[in-house]
């Protein structure tokens, strides 16, 4: 692939061609401005210097960018709100960053068909509030839901706190319009409740991190808006007891709308940041919630299971306001852990629920081995853990140990039958580990798919593989 740095004629040609099909305000070239689009929120992920940032507002403008990039063999890096944690949105040298944030229209909300049709730049929370006015519910709710975009959620197959009951983004994407590398427009999927015609290309794009095409429109499934949820907090003297309670809740057939775990380090960090009044004495705090017609009865049943598993205290919320306070504490986990030191690495290892205790205890042992603070918050109901490695990025040795501990945590997850990422994606951060998880045959097949959709290798190069 030709490179832009050191080739000013190529760069001038690129800018001239881009300007020919984009409004003046849709192309940024000032290095001081374009540098702010160079990376997402991941640590230890290299980022290059973009040649330009395109901010299209229409499908035709996206197609123009891709046709230009194909003609000149220029890499293109798609971006949403850059809240990602794997480096998937990081620029490469000489690339065109294609920011979809200006394509932010909700095109349709259909209560009869229970679908929404949106552009990729729509913010998750904006969509959630809009469909709620129609008595509907869009369940995927990443912790960054007030900032992250639907396009970014699709690119990384995002999850959230409600996954234990409602599932992840992939389960709500019915159809897509995708601009391919050469500028052609591909429509996948359907608007109907059912459909099995041909290969499921829609699912193929979900989680592809912009490496196969540019999502410019999405048909999303909606659900009826559930009742307000009611929550409880259960305090445990060990993570093993808390994980035993999680297993008991799921074994008994309960369907909580949320089942989250915070370890001691996380609870104390949240208390320091937000004065939340959580019990500092706890080794593990389990939060459970139900949005059923009779949530109090469901919580009472779960409270008994928590007590049987060794909970030292179980406190049900009296009303939805108290429940929201508990959920606010959980959503504060990552920001709170970021205050522990100067930098963090956020892991995203998902294991079978039956191995959750081993994952948490193993992570604690890794923290001791490397002499680091590692807090863990988890979507315990689906086994998705988020170990957060806290370290001083100005200390070379501590930074080295942080990266080594991160790798040790991923190795632990794989050894327990898990996966290196449940919802954050691979990006730059985990590309070496992806090869280990897939194996040589799986890697060969996935590279073949990439080549079919992007034979020149210009879409988000250097990510995934």
Coordinates of C-alpha atoms in Angstrom, one line a residue:
X1 CA 0.0 0.0 0.0
X2 CA 1.3 3.5 -0.9
X3 CA 2.0 5.7 2.1
X4 CA 1.2 9.4 2.3
X5 CA 4.1 10.6 4.5
X6 CA 7.0 11.8 2.3
X7 CA 4.7 11.9 -0.8
X8 CA 3.4 15.5 -1.0
X9 CA 2.0 15.1 -4.5
X10 CA 0.0 12.1 -3.3
X11 CA -1.3 14.1 -0.3
X12 CA -2.3 17.1 -2.5
X13 CA -4.1 14.8 -4.9
X14 CA -5.9 13.2 -2.0
X15 CA -7.1 16.5 -0.6
X16 CA -8.2 17.8 -4.0
X17 CA -10.2 14.7 -4.7
X18 CA -11.8 14.7 -1.2
X19 CA -12.8 18.4 -1.4
X20 CA -14.4 17.7 -4.8
X21 CA -17.2 15.7 -3.1
X22 CA -17.3 17.0 0.5
X23 CA -18.6 20.4 1.9
X24 CA -15.8 22.6 3.2
X25 CA -16.7 22.0 6.8
X26 CA -16.7 18.2 6.3
X27 CA -12.9 18.0 5.8
X28 CA -10.4 18.8 8.5
X29 CA -6.7 19.1 7.6
X30 CA -5.2 21.3 10.3
X31 CA -2.7 19.0 12.1
X32 CA -3.6 20.5 15.4
X33 CA -7.2 19.5 14.9
X34 CA -6.7 16.2 13.2
X35 CA -4.4 15.1 16.0
X36 CA -7.4 15.1 18.4
X37 CA -9.0 12.3 16.3
X38 CA -5.9 10.1 16.4
X39 CA -7.0 7.6 19.1
X40 CA -9.7 6.2 21.4
X41 CA -9.5 5.7 25.1
X42 CA -7.2 2.6 25.2
X43 CA -3.8 2.5 26.8
X44 CA -0.7 0.9 25.2
X45 CA -2.1 1.3 21.7
X46 CA 0.0 3.1 19.1
X47 CA -1.7 5.7 17.0
X48 CA -0.5 7.3 13.8
X49 CA -0.9 10.7 12.3
X50 CA -4.0 11.1 10.0
X51 CA -3.7 13.0 6.8
X52 CA -7.3 14.3 7.1
X53 CA -10.5 13.9 9.0
X54 CA -13.7 13.5 7.0
X55 CA -17.0 14.3 8.7
X56 CA -19.7 13.2 6.2
X57 CA -23.4 13.9 6.6
X58 CA -24.7 11.7 3.9
X59 CA -24.3 8.2 2.5
X60 CA -23.1 9.7 -0.8
X61 CA -20.3 11.6 1.0
X62 CA -19.2 8.4 2.6
X63 CA -19.1 6.7 -0.8
X64 CA -17.1 9.5 -2.2
X65 CA -14.5 9.1 0.6
X66 CA -14.2 5.4 0.0
X67 CA -14.0 5.7 -3.8
X68 CA -11.2 8.3 -3.4
X69 CA -9.4 6.1 -0.9
X70 CA -9.6 3.1 -3.2
X71 CA -8.4 5.1 -6.2
X72 CA -5.3 6.3 -4.3
X73 CA -4.8 3.2 -2.0
X74 CA -5.2 5.3 1.1
X75 CA -6.2 3.7 4.4
X76 CA -9.5 4.7 6.0
X77 CA -10.1 4.5 9.8
X78 CA -13.8 4.7 10.7
X79 CA -14.7 6.3 14.0
X80 CA -17.6 7.0 16.3
X81 CA -17.3 8.8 19.6
X82 CA -13.9 7.2 20.3
X83 CA -15.0 5.9 23.7
X84 CA -13.6 2.4 22.8
X85 CA -11.1 0.7 24.9
X86 CA -9.1 -1.4 22.4
X87 CA -7.5 1.0 20.0
X88 CA -9.9 0.0 17.2
X89 CA -10.5 3.6 16.3
X90 CA -6.8 4.6 16.4
X91 CA -5.5 6.4 13.3
X92 CA -2.7 5.0 11.1
X93 CA -0.1 7.2 9.4
X94 CA -1.4 9.0 6.4
X95 CA -5.0 7.7 6.8
X96 CA -8.3 9.4 6.3
X97 CA -10.2 9.3 9.6
X98 CA -13.8 8.8 8.7
X99 CA -15.8 10.2 11.6
X100 CA -19.5 9.3 11.4
X101 CA -20.6 11.5 14.3
X102 CA -22.4 14.0 12.0
X103 CA -24.6 11.2 10.6
X104 CA -26.8 11.4 13.7
X105 CA -30.4 11.2 12.6
X106 CA -33.1 8.8 13.9
X107 CA -34.8 8.1 10.6
X108 CA -37.7 6.0 11.9
X109 CA -39.3 4.6 15.0
X110 CA -42.0 2.0 14.2
X111 CA -44.0 0.8 17.3
X112 CA -45.9 -1.7 15.2
X113 CA -42.9 -3.5 13.8
X114 CA -40.8 -2.6 16.9
X115 CA -37.9 -1.3 15.0
X116 CA -35.8 1.9 14.8
X117 CA -33.9 2.9 11.7
X118 CA -30.9 5.1 12.6
X119 CA -27.7 6.6 11.2
X120 CA -24.4 5.5 12.9
X121 CA -23.7 8.7 14.7
X122 CA -26.8 8.5 16.9
X123 CA -25.8 8.4 20.6
X124 CA -27.0 5.4 22.4
X125 CA -28.8 7.4 25.2
X126 CA -30.5 9.6 22.6
X127 CA -32.0 6.6 20.9
X128 CA -33.0 5.1 24.2
X129 CA -34.8 8.2 25.3
X130 CA -36.5 8.6 21.9
X131 CA -37.9 5.1 21.7
X132 CA -39.1 5.3 25.4
X133 CA -41.5 8.1 24.3
X134 CA -43.2 5.4 22.2
X135 CA -43.3 2.9 25.1
X136 CA -40.4 1.0 23.6
X137 CA -36.9 0.0 24.8
X138 CA -33.5 -0.4 23.2
X139 CA -31.7 -2.7 25.7
X140 CA -27.9 -2.5 24.9
X141 CA -26.5 0.0 27.4
X142 CA -22.7 0.2 27.5
X143 CA -21.4 2.2 30.5
X144 CA -20.5 5.0 28.1
X145 CA -24.1 5.0 26.8
X146 CA -24.4 8.8 27.3
X147 CA -21.5 9.3 24.8
X148 CA -21.1 6.3 22.6
X149 CA -22.7 6.0 19.2
X150 CA -24.8 3.2 17.7
X151 CA -22.2 2.8 14.9
X152 CA -19.5 2.3 17.4
X153 CA -21.6 -0.1 19.4
X154 CA -22.2 -2.1 16.2
X155 CA -18.5 -2.0 15.3
X156 CA -17.4 -3.5 18.6
X157 CA -20.5 -5.6 19.4
X158 CA -21.0 -3.7 22.6
X159 CA -22.7 -5.1 25.7
X160 CA -23.7 -3.4 28.9
X161 CA -25.3 -3.9 32.3
X162 CA -28.5 -5.5 31.1
X163 CA -26.9 -8.3 29.0
X164 CA -27.8 -11.0 31.5
X165 CA -31.4 -10.7 30.5
X166 CA -31.6 -8.9 27.2
X167 CA -28.4 -9.8 25.4
X168 CA -25.8 -7.7 23.4
X169 CA -25.9 -5.4 20.4
X170 CA -25.6 -8.2 17.9
X171 CA -29.1 -9.5 19.0
X172 CA -30.7 -6.2 18.1
X173 CA -29.2 -5.5 14.7
X174 CA -31.7 -6.7 12.0
X175 CA -30.2 -5.0 9.0
X176 CA -27.5 -2.7 7.8
X177 CA -26.6 -0.4 4.9
X178 CA -22.8 -0.6 4.5
X179 CA -20.5 1.3 2.2
X180 CA -17.9 -1.1 1.0
X181 CA -14.2 -0.4 0.5
X182 CA -14.7 0.5 -3.2
X183 CA -17.7 2.7 -2.5
X184 CA -20.5 0.4 -3.4
X185 CA -23.5 0.3 -1.1
X186 CA -24.5 -3.1 0.4
X187 CA -27.8 -3.7 2.1
X188 CA -28.0 -6.7 4.5
X189 CA -30.7 -8.2 6.7
X190 CA -34.3 -7.2 7.0
X191 CA -37.0 -5.3 8.7
X192 CA -39.1 -8.4 9.5
X193 CA -39.2 -10.3 12.8
X194 CA -37.8 -13.4 11.0
X195 CA -35.6 -14.0 8.0
X196 CA -33.1 -16.6 7.0
X197 CA -32.4 -15.8 3.3
X198 CA -28.8 -16.4 2.5
X199 CA -25.7 -16.0 4.7
X200 CA -26.1 -13.8 7.7
X201 CA -23.9 -10.9 6.5
X202 CA -25.5 -8.6 9.1
X203 CA -24.0 -10.5 12.0
X204 CA -20.7 -10.6 10.1
X205 CA -20.4 -6.8 10.2
X206 CA -21.4 -6.6 13.9
X207 CA -18.1 -6.6 15.8
X208 CA -15.9 -6.3 12.7
X209 CA -14.5 -2.9 13.9
X210 CA -14.8 -1.2 10.6
X211 CA -12.5 -3.6 8.9
X212 CA -15.1 -4.9 6.3
X213 CA -17.2 -1.8 5.5
X214 CA -18.7 1.4 6.8
X215 CA -22.1 1.1 8.5
X216 CA -24.2 4.1 7.4
X217 CA -27.7 2.9 8.4
X218 CA -29.0 0.3 10.9
X219 CA -32.3 -1.3 11.4
X220 CA -32.6 -2.1 15.1
X221 CA -35.0 -4.3 17.0
X222 CA -36.9 -2.8 20.0
X223 CA -38.7 -4.3 22.9
X224 CA -41.7 -3.1 24.9
X225 CA -40.6 -0.8 27.7
X226 CA -40.3 -2.9 30.9
X227 CA -41.4 -1.7 34.3
X228 CA -39.0 0.3 36.4
X229 CA -36.4 -2.1 37.9
X230 CA -35.9 -2.6 41.6
X231 CA -32.4 -3.5 43.0
X232 CA -30.7 -5.0 46.0
X233 CA -27.1 -5.0 47.2
X234 CA -25.6 -8.0 48.9
X235 CA -22.3 -7.8 50.8
X236 CA -19.9 -10.8 50.9
X237 CA -16.8 -11.7 52.8
X238 CA -15.2 -13.3 49.8
X239 CA -15.5 -13.2 46.0
X240 CA -16.0 -16.9 46.0
X241 CA -19.2 -16.6 48.1
X242 CA -20.5 -13.8 45.8
X243 CA -19.8 -16.0 42.7
X244 CA -21.6 -18.9 44.4
X245 CA -24.6 -16.6 44.8
X246 CA -24.4 -15.7 41.1
X247 CA -24.4 -19.4 40.1
X248 CA -27.3 -20.1 42.5
X249 CA -29.4 -17.3 41.0
X250 CA -28.9 -18.5 37.5
X251 CA -29.3 -22.2 38.4
X252 CA -32.7 -21.5 39.9
X253 CA -34.0 -20.0 36.7
X254 CA -34.2 -16.4 37.8
X255 CA -34.0 -13.7 35.0
X256 CA -32.5 -10.6 36.6
X257 CA -32.3 -7.5 34.5
X258 CA -28.9 -6.9 36.1
X259 CA -26.5 -9.0 38.1
X260 CA -23.3 -7.0 38.7
X261 CA -20.3 -7.6 41.0
X262 CA -17.7 -5.1 42.4
X263 CA -14.7 -6.2 44.3
X264 CA -13.2 -4.5 47.4
X265 CA -10.9 -2.3 45.4
X266 CA -13.7 -1.1 43.2
X267 CA -16.1 -0.4 46.0
X268 CA -13.5 1.7 47.9
X269 CA -12.6 3.7 44.8
X270 CA -16.3 4.4 44.1
X271 CA -16.7 5.6 47.7
X272 CA -13.7 7.9 47.4
X273 CA -14.9 9.4 44.2
X274 CA -18.7 9.7 44.9
X275 CA -19.2 9.4 48.6
X276 CA -21.7 6.6 47.8
X277 CA -21.8 5.1 51.2
X278 CA -21.1 1.6 50.0
X279 CA -19.8 -0.8 52.7
X280 CA -16.0 -0.5 52.7
X281 CA -15.7 -3.7 54.8
X282 CA -16.9 -5.8 51.9
X283 CA -14.7 -8.1 49.8
X284 CA -17.4 -8.3 47.1
X285 CA -20.6 -6.4 46.5
X286 CA -23.3 -8.0 44.3
X287 CA -26.0 -5.9 42.8
X288 CA -29.1 -7.6 41.4
X289 CA -32.2 -6.0 39.8
X290 CA -35.5 -7.1 38.3
X291 CA -37.8 -5.3 36.0
X292 CA -40.6 -7.9 36.3
X293 CA -44.2 -7.1 37.3
X294 CA -43.4 -8.0 40.9
X295 CA -39.7 -7.2 41.4
X296 CA -40.0 -7.2 45.2
X297 CA -40.9 -10.9 45.2
X298 CA -38.0 -11.7 42.8
X299 CA -35.6 -9.8 45.0
X300 CA -36.7 -11.6 48.1
X301 CA -36.0 -14.9 46.4
X302 CA -32.5 -13.7 45.4
X303 CA -31.9 -12.3 48.8
X304 CA -32.4 -15.8 50.3
X305 CA -30.0 -17.3 47.8
X306 CA -27.4 -14.7 48.7
X307 CA -27.8 -15.4 52.4
X308 CA -27.5 -19.1 51.8
X309 CA -24.2 -18.4 49.8
X310 CA -22.8 -16.5 52.8
X311 CA -23.8 -12.9 52.3
X312 CA -23.1 -10.9 55.5
X313 CA -25.7 -8.3 54.6
X314 CA -28.5 -8.0 52.0
X315 CA -30.1 -4.6 51.5
X316 CA -33.0 -4.3 49.1
X317 CA -33.8 -0.8 47.7
X318 CA -37.1 0.6 48.9
X319 CA -37.9 2.3 45.6
X320 CA -36.7 3.1 42.1
X321 CA -34.7 6.1 43.3
X322 CA -32.6 4.0 45.7
X323 CA -32.2 1.4 42.9
X324 CA -30.9 4.1 40.5
X325 CA -28.4 5.1 43.2
X326 CA -27.0 1.6 43.3
X327 CA -26.8 1.5 39.6
X328 CA -25.1 4.8 39.5
X329 CA -22.5 3.4 41.9
X330 CA -21.8 0.5 39.5
X331 CA -21.6 2.9 36.5
X332 CA -19.0 4.9 38.4
X333 CA -16.7 1.9 38.7
X334 CA -14.4 2.7 35.8
X335 CA -14.1 6.4 36.4
X336 CA -13.4 5.7 40.1
X337 CA -10.7 3.2 39.3
X338 CA -9.1 5.8 37.0
X339 CA -8.5 8.0 40.1
X340 CA -6.4 5.3 41.8
X341 CA -3.3 6.0 39.7
X342 CA -2.2 8.0 36.7
X343 CA -3.3 5.4 34.1
X344 CA -5.4 2.3 33.7
X345 CA -5.7 -0.7 31.4
X346 CA -9.2 -2.1 31.2
X347 CA -9.4 -5.8 30.5
X348 CA -12.5 -7.5 29.2
X349 CA -12.3 -11.2 29.7
X350 CA -15.5 -13.3 29.7
X351 CA -15.6 -16.8 31.2
X352 CA -18.3 -19.4 31.9
X353 CA -20.3 -18.4 34.9
X354 CA -19.3 -21.6 36.6
X355 CA -15.6 -20.4 36.4
X356 CA -16.2 -16.8 37.6
X357 CA -14.8 -17.3 41.1
X358 CA -11.6 -18.8 39.6
X359 CA -11.3 -15.8 37.3
X360 CA -11.6 -13.3 40.2
X361 CA -9.4 -15.2 42.6
X362 CA -6.8 -15.7 39.8
X363 CA -6.9 -12.0 39.0
X364 CA -6.3 -11.1 42.7
X365 CA -3.3 -13.5 42.6
X366 CA -1.9 -11.8 39.5
X367 CA -2.2 -8.4 41.2
X368 CA -0.1 -9.7 44.1
X369 CA 2.4 -11.3 41.8
X370 CA 3.0 -8.1 39.9
X371 CA 2.7 -5.7 42.8
X372 CA -0.2 -3.7 41.3
X373 CA -3.7 -2.5 42.2
X374 CA -6.2 -4.3 40.0
X375 CA -9.9 -3.6 40.7
X376 CA -12.6 -5.8 39.2
X377 CA -16.1 -4.9 38.2
X378 CA -18.1 -7.5 36.3
X379 CA -21.3 -8.3 34.5
X380 CA -21.4 -11.3 36.8
X381 CA -24.6 -12.7 35.3
X382 CA -22.9 -13.4 32.0
X383 CA -19.4 -14.0 33.3
X384 CA -17.9 -10.9 31.7
X385 CA -15.2 -9.5 34.0
X386 CA -13.5 -6.1 33.7
X387 CA -10.2 -6.2 35.6
X388 CA -8.8 -2.7 35.7
X389 CA -5.0 -2.5 36.1
X390 CA -4.1 0.8 37.8
X391 CA -0.5 2.0 37.3
X392 CA 1.8 5.0 37.1
X393 CA 2.5 5.5 33.4
X394 CA 5.5 7.7 34.3
X395 CA 7.2 4.7 35.9
X396 CA 8.7 2.5 33.2
X397 CA 8.9 -0.6 35.4
X398 CA 5.4 -0.2 36.7
X399 CA 4.2 0.2 33.1
X400 CA 6.0 -2.9 32.1
X401 CA 4.4 -4.8 35.0
X402 CA 1.0 -3.5 34.1
X403 CA 1.2 -4.8 30.5
X404 CA 2.5 -8.1 31.7
X405 CA -0.3 -8.5 34.2
X406 CA -2.8 -7.6 31.5
X407 CA -1.5 -10.5 29.4
X408 CA -1.5 -12.8 32.4
X409 CA -5.2 -12.0 33.0
X410 CA -6.1 -12.8 29.3
X411 CA -4.1 -16.1 29.6
X412 CA -6.1 -16.9 32.7
X413 CA -9.4 -16.3 31.0
X414 CA -8.5 -18.5 28.0
X415 CA -7.4 -21.3 30.4
X416 CA -10.8 -21.2 32.1
X417 CA -12.6 -21.7 28.8
X418 CA -13.3 -18.0 28.2
X419 CA -12.6 -15.4 25.6
X420 CA -10.3 -12.4 25.4
X421 CA -13.1 -9.9 24.9
X422 CA -16.8 -10.1 25.7
X423 CA -17.8 -6.6 24.5
X424 CA -14.8 -4.2 24.0
X425 CA -13.4 -5.6 20.9
X426 CA -9.9 -6.6 19.7
X427 CA -8.5 -3.5 18.0
X428 CA -4.8 -3.0 18.5
X429 CA -4.7 -4.0 22.1
X430 CA -5.5 -7.7 21.7
X431 CA -4.7 -8.6 18.1
X432 CA -1.9 -11.0 19.2
X433 CA -4.3 -12.7 21.6
X434 CA -6.9 -13.0 18.9
X435 CA -4.6 -15.3 17.0
X436 CA -4.2 -17.5 20.1
X437 CA -7.9 -17.8 20.7
X438 CA -8.9 -18.5 17.1
X439 CA -6.1 -20.9 16.2
X440 CA -4.4 -21.1 12.8
X441 CA -7.4 -22.4 10.8
X442 CA -9.9 -19.9 12.3
X443 CA -7.4 -17.1 11.7
X444 CA -6.9 -18.2 8.1
X445 CA -10.7 -18.2 7.5
X446 CA -11.2 -14.8 9.0
X447 CA -8.3 -13.3 7.0
X448 CA -10.0 -14.7 3.9
X449 CA -13.3 -12.9 4.8
X450 CA -11.3 -9.7 5.3
X451 CA -9.7 -10.0 1.8
X452 CA -13.1 -10.7 0.1
X453 CA -14.5 -7.4 1.5
X454 CA -11.4 -5.4 1.5
X455 CA -8.9 -6.7 -1.1
X456 CA -6.6 -3.7 -0.9
X457 CA -6.5 -3.8 2.8
X458 CA -7.4 -0.1 3.2
X459 CA -10.2 -0.5 5.8
X460 CA -8.9 0.1 9.4
X461 CA -5.5 -1.6 8.7
X462 CA -3.5 -3.0 11.6
X463 CA -6.6 -3.9 13.6
X464 CA -7.8 -7.4 14.5
X465 CA -5.2 -9.3 12.5

